[in-house]
XYZ file of C-alpha atoms in Angstrom:
180
model
C 0.181 0.057 0.139
C 2.825 2.351 1.003
C 4.475 1.834 -2.592
C 1.340 2.994 -4.360
C 0.647 6.029 -2.260
C 4.525 6.914 -2.810
C 3.828 6.461 -6.676
C 0.844 9.112 -6.193
C 3.063 11.566 -4.452
C 5.776 11.260 -7.124
C 3.088 12.013 -9.688
C 1.601 14.888 -7.584
C 5.007 16.232 -6.786
C 6.143 15.929 -10.859
C 2.781 17.922 -11.688
C 3.183 20.419 -9.100
C 6.735 21.199 -9.906
C 6.581 20.886 -13.681
C 8.796 17.998 -14.357
C 8.215 15.261 -16.931
C 8.404 11.457 -15.549
C 9.510 8.808 -17.924
C 6.311 6.794 -17.025
C 3.681 6.759 -19.730
C 0.602 6.423 -18.293
C -2.882 4.806 -19.915
C -5.515 7.686 -20.669
C -8.064 5.521 -18.577
C -5.868 5.451 -15.667
C -5.608 9.455 -15.489
C -9.615 9.565 -16.288
C -9.657 7.603 -13.102
C -7.665 10.089 -11.412
C -9.865 12.707 -12.537
C -13.267 10.845 -11.487
C -11.460 10.177 -8.199
C -11.764 6.346 -8.676
C -15.770 6.881 -9.880
C -16.887 4.492 -12.465
C -18.330 5.709 -15.630
C -19.735 4.081 -18.995
C -16.738 2.792 -20.752
C -16.268 3.352 -24.422
C -15.125 1.399 -27.382
C -11.974 3.696 -27.479
C -11.220 2.890 -24.080
C -11.327 -0.784 -24.349
C -8.808 -0.441 -27.114
C -6.437 0.896 -24.583
C -6.498 -2.510 -22.612
C -4.994 -4.630 -25.411
C -5.827 -8.278 -23.671
C -9.414 -6.867 -22.793
C -9.948 -5.476 -26.228
C -8.824 -8.515 -28.021
C -11.221 -10.903 -25.372
C -14.186 -8.494 -26.475
C -13.288 -8.844 -30.078
C -13.542 -12.403 -29.913
C -16.277 -12.833 -28.166
C -18.187 -10.385 -30.309
C -17.297 -12.288 -33.182
C -18.443 -15.863 -32.292
C -21.393 -17.751 -30.734
C -20.908 -18.198 -26.887
C -23.554 -20.400 -26.372
C -21.069 -23.371 -26.986
C -18.203 -22.099 -25.244
C -19.497 -23.104 -21.320
C -19.029 -19.527 -20.407
C -20.277 -18.031 -16.767
C -20.575 -14.536 -15.244
C -17.096 -15.204 -13.826
C -13.593 -13.863 -14.803
C -10.332 -14.940 -13.744
C -8.097 -12.806 -11.213
C -4.989 -13.690 -13.279
C -4.855 -13.937 -17.104
C -2.674 -16.728 -18.029
C -1.769 -18.740 -21.375
C -3.164 -21.965 -22.293
C 0.164 -23.420 -21.402
C -0.082 -22.466 -17.890
C -3.580 -22.989 -17.374
C -4.335 -25.596 -14.507
C -8.130 -26.801 -14.017
C -9.158 -25.544 -10.444
C -6.532 -23.504 -9.830
C -7.050 -20.206 -10.849
C -9.183 -18.046 -8.661
C -12.672 -16.377 -10.082
C -14.603 -13.408 -9.242
C -18.349 -13.162 -9.889
C -19.073 -10.433 -12.025
C -22.452 -10.510 -10.894
C -24.021 -11.845 -7.640
C -23.937 -15.709 -8.262
C -21.836 -15.525 -11.422
C -20.723 -18.529 -11.458
C -24.454 -20.256 -11.884
C -25.041 -17.857 -14.712
C -24.329 -19.029 -17.881
C -23.214 -16.709 -20.762
C -25.720 -16.911 -23.819
C -26.191 -15.091 -26.868
C -29.090 -13.068 -25.042
C -27.082 -12.004 -22.354
C -23.517 -11.662 -24.253
C -23.292 -7.857 -24.407
C -24.395 -7.703 -20.365
C -21.416 -10.452 -19.889
C -18.990 -8.019 -21.850
C -20.091 -4.758 -20.166
C -19.426 -6.502 -16.433
C -16.263 -7.937 -17.617
C -15.143 -4.154 -18.910
C -16.376 -3.079 -15.581
C -14.359 -5.313 -13.550
C -11.188 -5.307 -15.428
C -11.177 -1.547 -15.595
C -12.549 -0.284 -12.386
C -13.324 -2.967 -10.094
C -9.886 -4.911 -10.132
C -7.862 -2.096 -9.680
C -9.878 0.223 -7.294
C -7.784 -0.703 -4.007
C -4.769 0.219 -5.713
C -6.258 3.614 -7.548
C -7.561 4.410 -4.228
C -3.988 4.329 -2.670
C -2.307 6.187 -5.618
C -5.242 8.953 -5.409
C -4.495 9.128 -1.432
C -0.782 9.977 -1.959
C -1.632 12.177 -5.306
C -3.712 14.206 -2.807
C -1.264 14.392 0.265
C 0.243 16.473 -2.247
C -2.027 18.102 -4.231
C -4.918 18.941 -1.887
C -8.552 17.928 -2.973
C -9.538 21.512 -4.116
C -6.623 22.403 -5.963
C -7.098 18.926 -7.860
C -10.876 20.214 -8.602
C -10.139 22.934 -9.733
C -7.334 21.332 -11.987
C -9.607 19.175 -13.500
C -11.730 22.360 -14.106
C -8.924 23.381 -16.703
C -7.404 20.337 -18.430
C -8.539 16.784 -19.507
C -7.531 13.453 -18.329
C -5.106 13.295 -21.933
C -3.670 16.907 -21.163
C -2.654 15.317 -17.436
C -1.264 12.181 -18.942
C 0.707 14.774 -21.272
C 1.703 17.216 -18.443
C 3.441 14.085 -16.171
C 4.923 12.065 -19.137
C 5.383 14.483 -22.026
C 4.338 13.793 -25.445
C 5.826 10.367 -27.012
C 7.113 12.745 -30.155
C 7.733 16.073 -31.041
C 5.678 17.771 -33.919
C 8.065 20.364 -35.621
C 5.615 21.737 -37.777
C 3.410 22.418 -34.958
C 6.140 23.682 -32.849
C 7.259 26.026 -35.623
C 3.652 27.080 -36.145
C 2.996 28.258 -32.478
C 6.415 29.798 -31.908
C 7.195 33.321 -31.955
C 10.520 34.771 -32.420
C 11.945 37.750 -30.758
C 14.862 39.540 -30.449
C 17.007 38.473 -33.745
């Protein structure tokens, strides 16, 4: 827990002192910080930012799930087929009694929504709370509230981690030369 709080303090201190850190942040994570760990309706673009989840969602939508013997649970740890040991994985119910509810073509979209909610919010809720706690030790909640009114989660990511590449044409177009 203390490591995650330290990470939150580190990110807040970098933001406060206007230093870029070599730590590319996921846009959804920055959005979670801005939302103070409250959930929102996940978009397809946000799902695409999590490659394993995006691939699973794409495969589920492309096939008939009636023959897959799925239920409303998810593994707490992803593993490959080679690493899979039947009965050894821990599963979490995506809805109450999820292990007893089969996924069918009729409820496939509900399953996908619950899976996305688990993977993008619930499974990292505690970790996000710890990071946010450390962040708010450096940047007071009122100041953070004002910051959220001024910038977007993407701009927070860019302020903290910098841009992956410099657009020279954009830089030249927005630079004023003076004094020679």
